[in-house]
């Protein structure tokens, strides 16, 4: 009986640990994120499955065509033009999103309120 109780307790403990470590903040659409390494670069993940990447210059906000297009983000995996259309890992913790491949961080983004989604969509292309 003790072995069964121990087995049940161990199963619950491992299951709980896996649940907690696999959970992160849910991917939110219609949000804008600023690149921490290049603070003039922004990523807008739209609800229609499109990502807009833009850069802020002295002349205004401009979309960067080669980095945008369709994206998917589910189960901690993201696939977009800026990832070479390959699946990379993403993790959201509070207002920070980390996008990495093979454990190496490629993008560390911070959620911002400016520019807005509307401003990102309205930005002219470079």
N, CA, C and O atoms as a printed pandas DataFrame, in Angstrom:
     atom_number atom_name residue_name chain_id  residue_number  x_coord  y_coord  z_coord
0              1         N          UNK        A               1    0.813   -1.195    0.000
1              2        CA          UNK        A               1    0.000    0.000    0.000
2              3         C          UNK        A               1    0.860    1.263    0.000
3              4         O          UNK        A               1    0.538    2.250   -0.661
4              5         N          UNK        A               2    1.982    1.211    0.771
5              6        CA          UNK        A               2    2.867    2.370    0.815
6              7         C          UNK        A               2    3.472    2.652   -0.556
7              8         O          UNK        A               2    3.635    3.811   -0.937
8              9         N          UNK        A               3    3.805    1.595   -1.300
9             10        CA          UNK        A               3    4.378    1.772   -2.633
10            11         C          UNK        A               3    3.378    2.434   -3.563
11            12         O          UNK        A               3    3.752    3.284   -4.370
12            13         N          UNK        A               4    2.102    2.054   -3.460
13            14        CA          UNK        A               4    1.058    2.641   -4.302
14            15         C          UNK        A               4    0.868    4.114   -3.963
15            16         O          UNK        A               4    0.741    4.943   -4.864
16            17         N          UNK        A               5    0.848    4.450   -2.680
17            18        CA          UNK        A               5    0.705    5.848   -2.252
18            19         C          UNK        A               5    1.884    6.681   -2.732
19            20         O          UNK        A               5    1.717    7.809   -3.195
20            21         N          UNK        A               6    3.073    6.112   -2.614
21            22        CA          UNK        A               6    4.268    6.805   -3.064
22            23         C          UNK        A               6    4.232    7.011   -4.582
23            24         O          UNK        A               6    4.603    8.078   -5.072
24            25         N          UNK        A               7    3.792    6.009   -5.314
25            26        CA          UNK        A               7    3.685    6.098   -6.767
26            27         C          UNK        A               7    2.677    7.169   -7.184
27            28         O          UNK        A               7    2.936    7.946   -8.103
28            29         N          UNK        A               8    1.537    7.206   -6.511
29            30        CA          UNK        A               8    0.515    8.218   -6.805
30            31         C          UNK        A               8    1.063    9.610   -6.505
31            32         O          UNK        A               8    0.900   10.521   -7.317
32            33         N          UNK        A               9    1.703    9.788   -5.365
33            34        CA          UNK        A               9    2.253   11.089   -4.984
34            35         C          UNK        A               9    3.319   11.539   -5.981
35            36         O          UNK        A               9    3.364   12.706   -6.369
36            37         N          UNK        A              10    4.170   10.610   -6.388
37            38        CA          UNK        A              10    5.217   10.931   -7.359
38            39         C          UNK        A              10    4.624   11.314   -8.709
39            40         O          UNK        A              10    5.108   12.241   -9.358
40            41         N          UNK        A              11    3.593   10.619   -9.129
41            42        CA          UNK        A              11    2.919   10.921  -10.392
42            43         C          UNK        A              11    2.300   12.314  -10.358
43            44         O          UNK        A              11    2.422   13.076  -11.316
44            45         N          UNK        A              12    1.639   12.641   -9.259
45            46        CA          UNK        A              12    1.025   13.968   -9.108
46            47         C          UNK        A              12    2.105   15.050   -9.104
47            48         O          UNK        A              12    1.934   16.093   -9.735
48            49         N          UNK        A              13    3.197   14.815   -8.411
49            50        CA          UNK        A              13    4.276   15.790   -8.334
50            51         C          UNK        A              13    4.901   16.037   -9.709
51            52         O          UNK        A              13    5.103   17.187  -10.102
52            53         N          UNK        A              14    5.202   14.978  -10.429
53            54        CA          UNK        A              14    5.795   15.122  -11.764
54            55         C          UNK        A              14    4.813   15.794  -12.717
55            56         O          UNK        A              14    5.198   16.673  -13.488
56            57         N          UNK        A              15    3.553   15.388  -12.667
57            58        CA          UNK        A              15    2.537   16.008  -13.518
58            59         C          UNK        A              15    2.390   17.490  -13.241
59            60         O          UNK        A              15    2.274   18.288  -14.171
60            61         N          UNK        A              16    2.393   17.868  -11.968
61            62        CA          UNK        A              16    2.291   19.284  -11.594
62            63         C          UNK        A              16    3.496   20.069  -12.085
63            64         O          UNK        A              16    3.357   21.178  -12.600
64            65         N          UNK        A              17    4.683   19.486  -11.924
65            66        CA          UNK        A              17    5.899   20.168  -12.374
66            67         C          UNK        A              17    5.873   20.377  -13.883
67            68         O          UNK        A              17    6.226   21.455  -14.361
68            69         N          UNK        A              18    5.464   19.367  -14.637
69            70        CA          UNK        A              18    5.377   19.506  -16.093
70            71         C          UNK        A              18    4.346   20.543  -16.493
71            72         O          UNK        A              18    4.574   21.305  -17.432
72            73         N          UNK        A              19    3.221   20.589  -15.805
73            74        CA          UNK        A              19    2.180   21.567  -16.110
74            75         C          UNK        A              19    2.687   22.979  -15.882
75            76         O          UNK        A              19    2.504   23.850  -16.732
76            77         N          UNK        A              20    3.329   23.213  -14.734
77            78        CA          UNK        A              20    3.810   24.549  -14.400
78            79         C          UNK        A              20    4.903   24.998  -15.367
79            80         O          UNK        A              20    4.902   26.150  -15.801
80            81         N          UNK        A              21    5.828   24.112  -15.709
81            82        CA          UNK        A              21    6.917   24.524  -16.594
82            83         C          UNK        A              21    6.464   24.691  -18.030
83            84         O          UNK        A              21    7.093   25.439  -18.778
84            85         N          UNK        A              22    5.396   24.024  -18.444
85            86        CA          UNK        A              22    4.944   24.170  -19.827
86            87         C          UNK        A              22    4.049   25.377  -20.000
87            88         O          UNK        A              22    3.835   25.829  -21.125
88            89         N          UNK        A              23    3.526   25.904  -18.922
89            90        CA          UNK        A              23    2.635   27.056  -19.011
90            91         C          UNK        A              23    3.449   28.336  -19.045
91            92         O          UNK        A              23    4.446   28.474  -18.336
92            93         N          UNK        A              24    3.026   29.238  -19.849
93            94        CA          UNK        A              24    3.577   30.578  -19.883
94            95         C          UNK        A              24    2.408   31.469  -20.207
95            96         O          UNK        A              24    1.276   30.998  -20.320
96            97         N          UNK        A              25    2.663   32.729  -20.357
97            98        CA          UNK        A              25    1.580   33.609  -20.745
98            99         C          UNK        A              25    1.123   33.214  -22.144
99           100         O          UNK        A              25    1.930   32.820  -22.986
100          101         N          UNK        A              26   -0.155   33.324  -22.375
101          102        CA          UNK        A              26   -0.709   32.972  -23.678
102          103         C          UNK        A              26   -0.277   34.010  -24.709
103          104         O          UNK        A              26   -0.172   35.200  -24.411
104          105         N          UNK        A              27   -0.029   33.534  -25.925
105          106        CA          UNK        A              27    0.354   34.438  -27.010
106          107         C          UNK        A              27   -0.819   35.359  -27.311
107          108         O          UNK        A              27   -1.930   34.897  -27.570
108          109         N          UNK        A              28   -0.569   36.654  -27.275
109          110        CA          UNK        A              28   -1.624   37.639  -27.495
110          111         C          UNK        A              28   -1.475   38.257  -28.883
111          112         O          UNK        A              28   -0.392   38.677  -29.291
112          113         N          UNK        A              29   -2.597   38.295  -29.587
113          114        CA          UNK        A              29   -2.575   38.919  -30.906
114          115         C          UNK        A              29   -2.960   40.380  -30.780
115          116         O          UNK        A              29   -3.431   40.834  -29.737
116          117         N          UNK        A              30   -2.746   41.105  -31.872
117          118        CA          UNK        A              30   -2.956   42.557  -31.909
118          119         C          UNK        A              30   -2.165   43.238  -30.796
119          120         O          UNK        A              30   -2.685   44.071  -30.053
120          121         N          UNK        A              31   -0.887   42.857  -30.707
121          122        CA          UNK        A              31    0.028   43.463  -29.743
122          123         C          UNK        A              31    1.288   43.904  -30.478
123          124         O          UNK        A              31    1.637   43.358  -31.525
124          125         N          UNK        A              32    1.964   44.901  -29.910
125          126        CA          UNK        A              32    3.193   45.424  -30.491
126          127         C          UNK        A              32    4.312   45.215  -29.467
127          128         O          UNK        A              32    4.140   45.459  -28.273
128          129         N          UNK        A              33    5.459   44.759  -29.969
129          130        CA          UNK        A              33    6.608   44.433  -29.135
130          131         C          UNK        A              33    7.840   45.157  -29.661
131          132         O          UNK        A              33    8.051   45.235  -30.872
132          133         N          UNK        A              34    8.648   45.681  -28.756
133          134        CA          UNK        A              34    9.880   46.380  -29.120
134          135         C          UNK        A              34   11.072   45.450  -28.915
135          136         O          UNK        A              34   11.164   44.752  -27.905
136          137         N          UNK        A              35   11.976   45.451  -29.884
137          138        CA          UNK        A              35   13.195   44.656  -29.788
138          139         C          UNK        A              35   14.136   45.321  -28.783
139          140         O          UNK        A              35   14.485   46.490  -28.949
140          141         N          UNK        A              36   14.547   44.600  -27.752
141          142        CA          UNK        A              36   15.434   45.180  -26.734
142          143         C          UNK        A              36   16.823   45.482  -27.283
143          144         O          UNK        A              36   17.467   46.432  -26.838
144          145         N          UNK        A              37   17.294   44.691  -28.241
145          146        CA          UNK        A              37   18.634   44.889  -28.796
146          147         C          UNK        A              37   18.675   46.028  -29.817
147          148         O          UNK        A              37   19.689   46.713  -29.945
148          149         N          UNK        A              38   17.587   46.227  -30.533
149          150        CA          UNK        A              38   17.483   47.297  -31.529
150          151         C          UNK        A              38   16.190   48.039  -31.211
151          152         O          UNK        A              38   15.134   47.724  -31.759
152          153         N          UNK        A              39   16.279   49.019  -30.330
153          154        CA          UNK        A              39   15.079   49.654  -29.772
154          155         C          UNK        A              39   14.253   50.432  -30.784
155          156         O          UNK        A              39   13.161   50.894  -30.451
156          157         N          UNK        A              40   14.738   50.589  -32.004
157          158        CA          UNK        A              40   13.938   51.257  -33.032
158          159         C          UNK        A              40   13.181   50.244  -33.894
159          160         O          UNK        A              40   12.568   50.624  -34.891
160          161         N          UNK        A              41   13.217   48.944  -33.520
161          162        CA          UNK        A              41   12.534   47.902  -34.282
162          163         C          UNK        A              41   11.353   47.356  -33.477
163          164         O          UNK        A              41   11.469   47.053  -32.290
164          165         N          UNK        A              42   10.208   47.239  -34.167
165          166        CA          UNK        A              42    8.975   46.785  -33.525
166          167         C          UNK        A              42    8.360   45.624  -34.304
167          168         O          UNK        A              42    8.478   45.545  -35.526
168          169         N          UNK        A              43    7.701   44.726  -33.570
169          170        CA          UNK        A              43    6.997   43.584  -34.140
170          171         C          UNK        A              43    5.538   43.686  -33.737
171          172         O          UNK        A              43    5.224   43.815  -32.554
172          173         N          UNK        A              44    4.646   43.630  -34.715
173          174        CA          UNK        A              44    3.202   43.664  -34.454
174          175         C          UNK        A              44    2.626   42.321  -34.895
175          176         O          UNK        A              44    2.674   41.968  -36.074
176          177         N          UNK        A              45    2.080   41.575  -33.927
177          178        CA          UNK        A              45    1.465   40.274  -34.222
178          179         C          UNK        A              45   -0.041   40.489  -34.324
179          180         O          UNK        A              45   -0.726   40.630  -33.311
180          181         N          UNK        A              46   -0.545   40.514  -35.544
181          182        CA          UNK        A              46   -1.950   40.829  -35.802
182          183         C          UNK        A              46   -2.844   39.599  -35.656
183          184         O          UNK        A              46   -2.399   38.465  -35.832
184          185         N          UNK        A              47   -4.104   39.846  -35.334
185          186        CA          UNK        A              47   -5.077   38.766  -35.144
186          187         C          UNK        A              47   -5.354   38.009  -36.438
187          188         O          UNK        A              47   -5.824   36.872  -36.396
188          189         N          UNK        A              48   -5.069   38.624  -37.590
189          190        CA          UNK        A              48   -5.320   37.954  -38.878
190          191         C          UNK        A              48   -4.193   36.999  -39.279
191          192         O          UNK        A              48   -4.202   36.464  -40.388
192          193         N          UNK        A              49   -3.217   36.780  -38.376
193          194        CA          UNK        A              49   -2.130   35.856  -38.676
194          195         C          UNK        A              49   -0.971   36.488  -39.425
195          196         O          UNK        A              49   -0.107   35.782  -39.945
196          197         N          UNK        A              50   -0.945   37.807  -39.484
197          198        CA          UNK        A              50    0.142   38.535  -40.150
198          199         C          UNK        A              50    1.025   39.186  -39.087
199          200         O          UNK        A              50    0.539   39.637  -38.050
200          201         N          UNK        A              51    2.312   39.228  -39.358
201          202        CA          UNK        A              51    3.234   39.970  -38.504
202          203         C          UNK        A              51    3.767   41.142  -39.320
203          204         O          UNK        A              51    4.142   40.994  -40.483
204          205         N          UNK        A              52    3.791   42.303  -38.683
205          206        CA          UNK        A              52    4.344   43.505  -39.301
206          207         C          UNK        A              52    5.602   43.867  -38.505
207          208         O          UNK        A              52    5.559   43.994  -37.281
208          209         N          UNK        A              53    6.702   44.029  -39.206
209          210        CA          UNK        A              53    7.940   44.462  -38.580
210          211         C          UNK        A              53    8.214   45.868  -39.099
211          212         O          UNK        A              53    8.182   46.112  -40.305
212          213         N          UNK        A              54    8.481   46.781  -38.187
213          214        CA          UNK        A              54    8.709   48.167  -38.593
214          215         C          UNK        A              54    9.889   48.743  -37.817
215          216         O          UNK        A              54   10.248   48.275  -36.737
216          217         N          UNK        A              55   10.472   49.773  -38.410
217          218        CA          UNK        A              55   11.574   50.477  -37.769
218          219         C          UNK        A              55   11.215   51.952  -37.640
219          220         O          UNK        A              55   10.581   52.527  -38.525
220          221         N          UNK        A              56   11.623   52.550  -36.541
221          222        CA          UNK        A              56   11.369   53.969  -36.277
222          223         C          UNK        A              56   12.614   54.742  -36.702
223          224         O          UNK        A              56   13.716   54.476  -36.223
224          225         N          UNK        A              57   12.424   55.701  -37.606
225          226        CA          UNK        A              57   13.531   56.545  -38.057
226          227         C          UNK        A              57   13.204   57.987  -37.709
227          228         O          UNK        A              57   12.130   58.278  -37.182
228          229         N          UNK        A              58   14.122   58.878  -38.002
229          230        CA          UNK        A              58   13.874   60.304  -37.776
230          231         C          UNK        A              58   12.715   60.796  -38.636
231          232         O          UNK        A              58   12.084   61.805  -38.320
232          233         N          UNK        A              59   12.434   60.073  -39.735
233          234        CA          UNK        A              59   11.357   60.466  -40.645
234          235         C          UNK        A              59   10.026   59.799  -40.325
235          236         O          UNK        A              59    9.009   60.123  -40.937
236          237         N          UNK        A              60   10.023   58.869  -39.372
237          238        CA          UNK        A              60    8.784   58.200  -39.002
238          239         C          UNK        A              60    8.929   56.688  -38.923
239          240         O          UNK        A              60   10.036   56.150  -38.932
240          241         N          UNK        A              61    7.798   56.025  -38.847
241          242        CA          UNK        A              61    7.737   54.576  -38.726
242          243         C          UNK        A              61    7.610   53.953  -40.112
243          244         O          UNK        A              61    6.750   54.354  -40.896
244          245         N          UNK        A              62    8.468   52.968  -40.422
245          246        CA          UNK        A              62    8.451   52.331  -41.734
246          247         C          UNK        A              62    8.446   50.811  -41.590
247          248         O          UNK        A              62    9.203   50.249  -40.800
248          249         N          UNK        A              63    7.583   50.154  -42.365
249          250        CA          UNK        A              63    7.536   48.698  -42.386
250          251         C          UNK        A              63    8.765   48.146  -43.110
251          252         O          UNK        A              63    9.266   48.745  -44.062
252          253         N          UNK        A              64    9.237   46.995  -42.638
253          254        CA          UNK        A              64   10.391   46.318  -43.238
254          255         C          UNK        A              64    9.860   45.066  -43.942
255          256         O          UNK        A              64    9.655   44.041  -43.292
256          257         N          UNK        A              65    9.633   45.132  -45.262
257          258        CA          UNK        A              65    8.947   44.059  -45.988
258          259         C          UNK        A              65    9.546   42.662  -45.855
259          260         O          UNK        A              65    8.785   41.704  -45.720
260          261         N          UNK        A              66   10.839   42.498  -45.883
261          262        CA          UNK        A              66   11.452   41.179  -45.862
262          263         C          UNK        A              66   11.255   40.394  -44.574
263          264         O          UNK        A              66   11.461   39.181  -44.545
264          265         N          UNK        A              67   10.862   41.074  -43.522
265          266        CA          UNK        A              67   10.705   40.434  -42.222
266          267         C          UNK        A              67    9.255   40.158  -41.855
267          268         O          UNK        A              67    8.991   39.629  -40.775
268          269         N          UNK        A              68    8.319   40.496  -42.710
269          270        CA          UNK        A              68    6.911   40.343  -42.343
270          271         C          UNK        A              68    6.169   39.404  -43.261
271          272         O          UNK        A              68    6.672   38.993  -44.307
272          273         N          UNK        A              69    4.951   39.072  -42.842
273          274        CA          UNK        A              69    4.130   38.127  -43.589
274          275         C          UNK        A              69    3.304   37.296  -42.629
275          276         O          UNK        A              69    2.963   37.761  -41.541
276          277         N          UNK        A              70    2.979   36.079  -43.015
277          278        CA          UNK        A              70    2.185   35.195  -42.163
278          279         C          UNK        A              70    3.027   34.682  -40.996
279          280         O          UNK        A              70    4.245   34.541  -41.103
280          281         N          UNK        A              71    2.353   34.408  -39.883
281          282        CA          UNK        A              71    3.028   33.781  -38.754
282          283         C          UNK        A              71    2.062   32.829  -38.061
283          284         O          UNK        A              71    0.844   32.965  -38.175
284          285         N          UNK        A              72    2.621   31.874  -37.348
285          286        CA          UNK        A              72    1.857   31.011  -36.444
286          287         C          UNK        A              72    2.594   30.991  -35.116
287          288         O          UNK        A              72    3.823   31.032  -35.071
288          289         N          UNK        A              73    1.830   30.927  -34.044
289          290        CA          UNK        A              73    2.414   30.862  -32.700
290          291         C          UNK        A              73    1.501   30.010  -31.833
291          292         O          UNK        A              73    0.450   30.464  -31.381
292          293         N          UNK        A              74    1.912   28.778  -31.610
293          294        CA          UNK        A              74    1.143   27.868  -30.763
294          295         C          UNK        A              74    2.093   26.944  -30.016
295          296         O          UNK        A              74    3.155   26.570  -30.514
296          297         N          UNK        A              75    1.681   26.594  -28.819
297          298        CA          UNK        A              75    2.426   25.609  -28.050
298          299         C          UNK        A              75    3.887   25.958  -27.810
299          300         O          UNK        A              75    4.735   25.069  -27.742
300          301         N          UNK        A              76    4.188   27.254  -27.680
301          302        CA          UNK        A              76    5.572   27.659  -27.432
302          303         C          UNK        A              76    6.450   27.676  -28.655
303          304         O          UNK        A              76    7.666   27.830  -28.545
304          305         N          UNK        A              77    5.842   27.518  -29.843
305          306        CA          UNK        A              77    6.588   27.541  -31.114
306          307         C          UNK        A              77    6.054   28.670  -31.986
307          308         O          UNK        A              77    4.845   28.887  -32.069
308          309         N          UNK        A              78    6.962   29.379  -32.628
309          310        CA          UNK        A              78    6.572   30.459  -33.530
310          311         C          UNK        A              78    7.275   30.239  -34.869
311          312         O          UNK        A              78    8.427   29.807  -34.922
312          313         N          UNK        A              79    6.563   30.543  -35.935
313          314        CA          UNK        A              79    7.093   30.408  -37.292
314          315         C          UNK        A              79    6.697   31.667  -38.053
315          316         O          UNK        A              79    5.515   32.002  -38.133
316          317         N          UNK        A              80    7.682   32.362  -38.609
317          318        CA          UNK        A              80    7.423   33.619  -39.319
318          319         C          UNK        A              80    8.583   33.907  -40.266
319          320         O          UNK        A              80    9.604   33.220  -40.247
320          321         N          UNK        A              81    8.407   34.935  -41.093
321          322        CA          UNK        A              81    9.475   35.316  -42.024
322          323         C          UNK        A              81   10.749   35.673  -41.273
323          324         O          UNK        A              81   11.845   35.343  -41.726
324          325         N          UNK        A              82   10.621   36.348  -40.127
325          326        CA          UNK        A              82   11.818   36.760  -39.399
326          327         C          UNK        A              82   12.530   35.592  -38.705
327          328         O          UNK        A              82   13.620   35.767  -38.160
328          329         N          UNK        A              83   11.913   34.400  -38.725
329          330        CA          UNK        A              83   12.584   33.189  -38.226
330          331         C          UNK        A              83   13.008   32.300  -39.398
331          332         O          UNK        A              83   13.336   31.129  -39.209
332          333         N          UNK        A              84   12.998   32.860  -40.593
333          334        CA          UNK        A              84   13.336   32.079  -41.779
334          335         C          UNK        A              84   12.270   31.056  -42.108
335          336         O          UNK        A              84   12.547   30.035  -42.739
336          337         N          UNK        A              85   11.025   31.339  -41.669
337          338        CA          UNK        A              85    9.883   30.432  -41.835
338          339         C          UNK        A              85   10.158   29.044  -41.251
339          340         O          UNK        A              85    9.651   28.036  -41.743
340          341         N          UNK        A              86   10.965   29.018  -40.202
341          342        CA          UNK        A              86   11.228   27.788  -39.459
342          343         C          UNK        A              86   10.663   27.964  -38.049
343          344         O          UNK        A              86   10.543   29.087  -37.558
344          345         N          UNK        A              87   10.318   26.853  -37.405
345          346        CA          UNK        A              87    9.792   26.924  -36.048
346          347         C          UNK        A              87   10.903   27.235  -35.055
347          348         O          UNK        A              87   11.918   26.540  -35.005
348          349         N          UNK        A              88   10.699   28.286  -34.267
349          350        CA          UNK        A              88   11.589   28.639  -33.174
350          351         C          UNK        A              88   10.765   28.601  -31.901
351          352         O          UNK        A              88    9.535   28.581  -31.956
352          353         N          UNK        A              89   11.422   28.593  -30.774
353          354        CA          UNK        A              89   10.746   28.599  -29.484
354          355         C          UNK        A              89   10.428   30.032  -29.072
355          356         O          UNK        A              89   11.190   30.958  -29.354
356          357         N          UNK        A              90    9.294   30.198  -28.402
357          358        CA          UNK        A              90    9.030   31.490  -27.785
358          359         C          UNK        A              90    8.530   31.256  -26.365
359          360         O          UNK        A              90    7.930   30.229  -26.050
360          361         N          UNK        A              91    8.800   32.249  -25.523
361          362        CA          UNK        A              91    8.350   32.191  -24.140
362          363         C          UNK        A              91    7.949   33.603  -23.745
363          364         O          UNK        A              91    8.683   34.562  -23.987
364          365         N          UNK        A              92    6.782   33.719  -23.139
365          366        CA          UNK        A              92    6.313   35.017  -22.668
366          367         C          UNK        A              92    6.265   34.986  -21.148
367          368         O          UNK        A              92    5.682   34.088  -20.540
368          369         N          UNK        A              93    6.890   35.984  -20.559
369          370        CA          UNK        A              93    6.875   36.132  -19.111
370          371         C          UNK        A              93    6.561   37.592  -18.809
371          372         O          UNK        A              93    7.408   38.469  -18.982
372          373         N          UNK        A              94    5.338   37.843  -18.357
373          374        CA          UNK        A              94    4.925   39.226  -18.124
374          375         C          UNK        A              94    4.879   39.992  -19.421
375          376         O          UNK        A              94    4.155   39.616  -20.342
376          377         N          UNK        A              95    5.647   41.068  -19.507
377          378        CA          UNK        A              95    5.658   41.889  -20.720
378          379         C          UNK        A              95    6.901   41.627  -21.573
379          380         O          UNK        A              95    7.259   42.447  -22.418
380          381         N          UNK        A              96    7.559   40.487  -21.352
381          382        CA          UNK        A              96    8.749   40.139  -22.113
382          383         C          UNK        A              96    8.524   38.848  -22.893
383          384         O          UNK        A              96    8.031   37.861  -22.347
384          385         N          UNK        A              97    8.889   38.865  -24.172
385          386        CA          UNK        A              97    8.837   37.672  -25.004
386          387         C          UNK        A              97   10.260   37.370  -25.473
387          388         O          UNK        A              97   10.964   38.249  -25.970
388          389         N          UNK        A              98   10.664   36.123  -25.305
389          390        CA          UNK        A              98   11.966   35.674  -25.768
390          391         C          UNK        A              98   11.746   34.685  -26.905
391          392         O          UNK        A              98   10.982   33.731  -26.763
392          393         N          UNK        A              99   12.411   34.911  -28.027
393          394        CA          UNK        A              99   12.334   34.025  -29.179
394          395         C          UNK        A              99   13.726   33.444  -29.380
395          396         O          UNK        A              99   14.703   34.178  -29.536
396          397         N          UNK        A             100   13.805   32.102  -29.375
397          398        CA          UNK        A             100   15.115   31.463  -29.433
398          399         C          UNK        A             100   15.088   30.225  -30.316
399          400         O          UNK        A             100   14.029   29.691  -30.648
400          401         N          UNK        A             101   16.281   29.788  -30.683
401          402        CA          UNK        A             101   16.466   28.565  -31.477
402          403         C          UNK        A             101   17.609   27.792  -30.846
403          404         O          UNK        A             101   18.699   28.328  -30.646
404          405         N          UNK        A             102   17.357   26.548  -30.538
405          406        CA          UNK        A             102   18.366   25.663  -29.927
406          407         C          UNK        A             102   18.960   26.284  -28.660
407          408         O          UNK        A             102   20.153   26.147  -28.392
408          409         N          UNK        A             103   18.109   26.971  -27.883
409          410        CA          UNK        A             103   18.553   27.548  -26.621
410          411         C          UNK        A             103   19.279   28.879  -26.732
411          412         O          UNK        A             103   19.695   29.441  -25.718
412          413         N          UNK        A             104   19.438   29.390  -27.947
413          414        CA          UNK        A             104   20.125   30.669  -28.152
414          415         C          UNK        A             104   19.081   31.742  -28.448
415          416         O          UNK        A             104   18.310   31.620  -29.400
416          417         N          UNK        A             105   19.060   32.787  -27.633
417          418        CA          UNK        A             105   18.087   33.866  -27.801
418          419         C          UNK        A             105   18.411   34.690  -29.042
419          420         O          UNK        A             105   19.516   35.213  -29.192
420          421         N          UNK        A             106   17.421   34.792  -29.927
421          422        CA          UNK        A             106   17.572   35.605  -31.139
422          423         C          UNK        A             106   16.916   36.968  -30.962
423          424         O          UNK        A             106   17.437   37.984  -31.423
424          425         N          UNK        A             107   15.764   36.981  -30.286
425          426        CA          UNK        A             107   15.027   38.225  -30.055
426          427         C          UNK        A             107   14.531   38.245  -28.621
427          428         O          UNK        A             107   13.979   37.261  -28.129
428          429         N          UNK        A             108   14.731   39.365  -27.960
429          430        CA          UNK        A             108   14.114   39.610  -26.668
430          431         C          UNK        A             108   13.263   40.861  -26.857
431          432         O          UNK        A             108   13.774   41.949  -27.122
432          433         N          UNK        A             109   11.965   40.678  -26.714
433          434        CA          UNK        A             109   11.014   41.747  -27.018
434          435         C          UNK        A             109   10.277   42.190  -25.762
435          436         O          UNK        A             109   10.036   41.396  -24.853
436          437         N          UNK        A             110    9.922   43.476  -25.727
437          438        CA          UNK        A             110    9.135   44.031  -24.638
438          439         C          UNK        A             110    7.829   44.561  -25.206
439          440         O          UNK        A             110    7.833   45.297  -26.193
440          441         N          UNK        A             111    6.715   44.194  -24.591
441          442        CA          UNK        A             111    5.405   44.656  -25.037
442          443         C          UNK        A             111    5.294   46.164  -24.788
443          444         O          UNK        A             111    5.625   46.656  -23.709
444          445         N          UNK        A             112    4.819   46.888  -25.813
445          446        CA          UNK        A             112    4.713   48.348  -25.718
446          447         C          UNK        A             112    3.317   48.811  -26.128
447          448         O          UNK        A             112    2.578   48.089  -26.796
448          449         N          UNK        A             113    2.977   50.015  -25.719
449          450        CA          UNK        A             113    1.685   50.587  -26.115
450          451         C          UNK        A             113    1.834   51.546  -27.297
451          452         O          UNK        A             113    0.844   51.883  -27.946
452          453         N          UNK        A             114    3.052   51.986  -27.581
453          454        CA          UNK        A             114    3.349   52.860  -28.716
454          455         C          UNK        A             114    4.533   52.295  -29.452
455          456         O          UNK        A             114    5.523   51.975  -28.795
456          457         N          UNK        A             115    4.521   52.147  -30.737
457          458        CA          UNK        A             115    3.402   52.477  -31.615
458          459         C          UNK        A             115    2.242   51.508  -31.409
459          460         O          UNK        A             115    2.412   50.408  -30.882
460          461         N          UNK        A             116    1.079   51.937  -31.831
461          462        CA          UNK        A             116   -0.114   51.113  -31.722
462          463         C          UNK        A             116   -0.204   50.164  -32.921
463          464         O          UNK        A             116    0.538   50.302  -33.894
464          465         N          UNK        A             117   -1.116   49.211  -32.834
465          466        CA          UNK        A             117   -1.346   48.291  -33.959
466          467         C          UNK        A             117   -1.760   49.100  -35.188
467          468         O          UNK        A             117   -1.276   48.844  -36.290
468          469         N          UNK        A             118   -2.650   50.071  -35.005
469          470        CA          UNK        A             118   -3.113   50.908  -36.125
470          471         C          UNK        A             118   -1.946   51.667  -36.765
471          472         O          UNK        A             118   -1.877   51.784  -37.989
472          473         N          UNK        A             119   -1.031   52.182  -35.940
473          474        CA          UNK        A             119    0.132   52.899  -36.480
474          475         C          UNK        A             119    1.062   51.948  -37.241
475          476         O          UNK        A             119    1.627   52.319  -38.270
476          477         N          UNK        A             120    1.216   50.735  -36.738
477          478        CA          UNK        A             120    2.051   49.754  -37.428
478          479         C          UNK        A             120    1.445   49.390  -38.788
479          480         O          UNK        A             120    2.159   49.280  -39.785
480          481         N          UNK        A             121    0.129   49.207  -38.815
481          482        CA          UNK        A             121   -0.537   48.868  -40.079
482          483         C          UNK        A             121   -0.482   50.029  -41.079
483          484         O          UNK        A             121   -0.425   49.809  -42.289
484          485         N          UNK        A             122   -0.499   51.260  -40.569
485          486        CA          UNK        A             122   -0.530   52.443  -41.434
486          487         C          UNK        A             122    0.866   52.875  -41.896
487          488         O          UNK        A             122    0.981   53.700  -42.803
488          489         N          UNK        A             123    1.914   52.339  -41.295
489          490        CA          UNK        A             123    3.280   52.738  -41.638
490          491         C          UNK        A             123    3.574   52.424  -43.102
491          492         O          UNK        A             123    3.133   51.406  -43.635
492          493         N          UNK        A             124    4.321   53.311  -43.736
493          494        CA          UNK        A             124    4.714   53.097  -45.128
494          495         C          UNK        A             124    5.831   52.065  -45.184
495          496         O          UNK        A             124    6.548   51.857  -44.205
496          497         N          UNK        A             125    5.968   51.433  -46.318
497          498        CA          UNK        A             125    7.010   50.438  -46.522
498          499         C          UNK        A             125    8.319   51.095  -46.898
499          500         O          UNK        A             125    8.321   52.102  -47.606
500          501         N          UNK        A             126    9.430   50.550  -46.442
501          502        CA          UNK        A             126   10.756   51.066  -46.816
502          503         C          UNK        A             126   11.017   50.879  -48.297
503          504         O          UNK        A             126   12.081   51.254  -48.789
